[in-house]
Amino acid sequence: GAGVSQSPRYKVAKRGQDVALRCDPISGHVSLFWYQQALGQGPEFLTYFQNEAQLDKSGLPSDRFFAERPEGSVSTLKIQRTQQEDSAVYLCASSLGSGGGGLTQYFGPGTRLTVL
Amino acid sequence: DAKTTQPPSMDCAEGRAANLPCNHSTISGNEYVYWYRQIHSQGPQYIIHGLKNNETNEMASLIITEDRKSSTLILPHATLRDTAVYYCIVEFWGTYKYIFGTGTRLKVLA
């Protein structure tokens, strides 16, 4: 079956522009995660959804970052008034379950955001 | 949050076993250890995970020490396509978010 897909794969924005990044998780997956990966670094957690509920947004770096998953499937990560430090690869992952640990996350290919 | 420590880079000869170590000394008793790898410009790919016992699948073996403070990923017969960055990850209990380290860049040499 299809894996996690993300769009666009590449996004170039001018400083101050708003951007929206989309994630289509694997069908039926309850949990959805967003991570940010700076160049040469490991991914860092941003936020977590269980169905449509955002249960953890502790990793969002500022109030310019906003994520939603209104119907419990597709998710959008929005960044307002982009800054150069927002340049990174944004990864989405989904997992089938929602509790108990040992939940394997399946990652999408990521969206590479470059802010000029 | 439990953190992991890995060597920044390793080389391995093609056809030989690659043994990648990881320290996770602050791991909690109910937190899993995961291993993923990432090839340039792709998302992380799942390899294996475990809690207390050693695990094996078609890709690799995972050896976890009895005190759970460290683990080793074993690729039994490395190929050139195994060249990648390998991440040892602790799954945070509660929201199940992954806490990535900086990874080990494995280069398999012909």
Tab-separated table of C-alpha atoms in Angstrom, chain B residues 7 17 26 44 103:
chain	number	residue	atom	x	y	z
B	7	PRO	CA	29.771	7.583	17.557
B	17	ALA	CA	29.176	-7.430	10.052
B	26	THR	CA	18.760	7.559	31.219
B	44	PRO	CA	14.074	7.757	8.084
B	103	GLY	CA	23.304	9.426	14.524
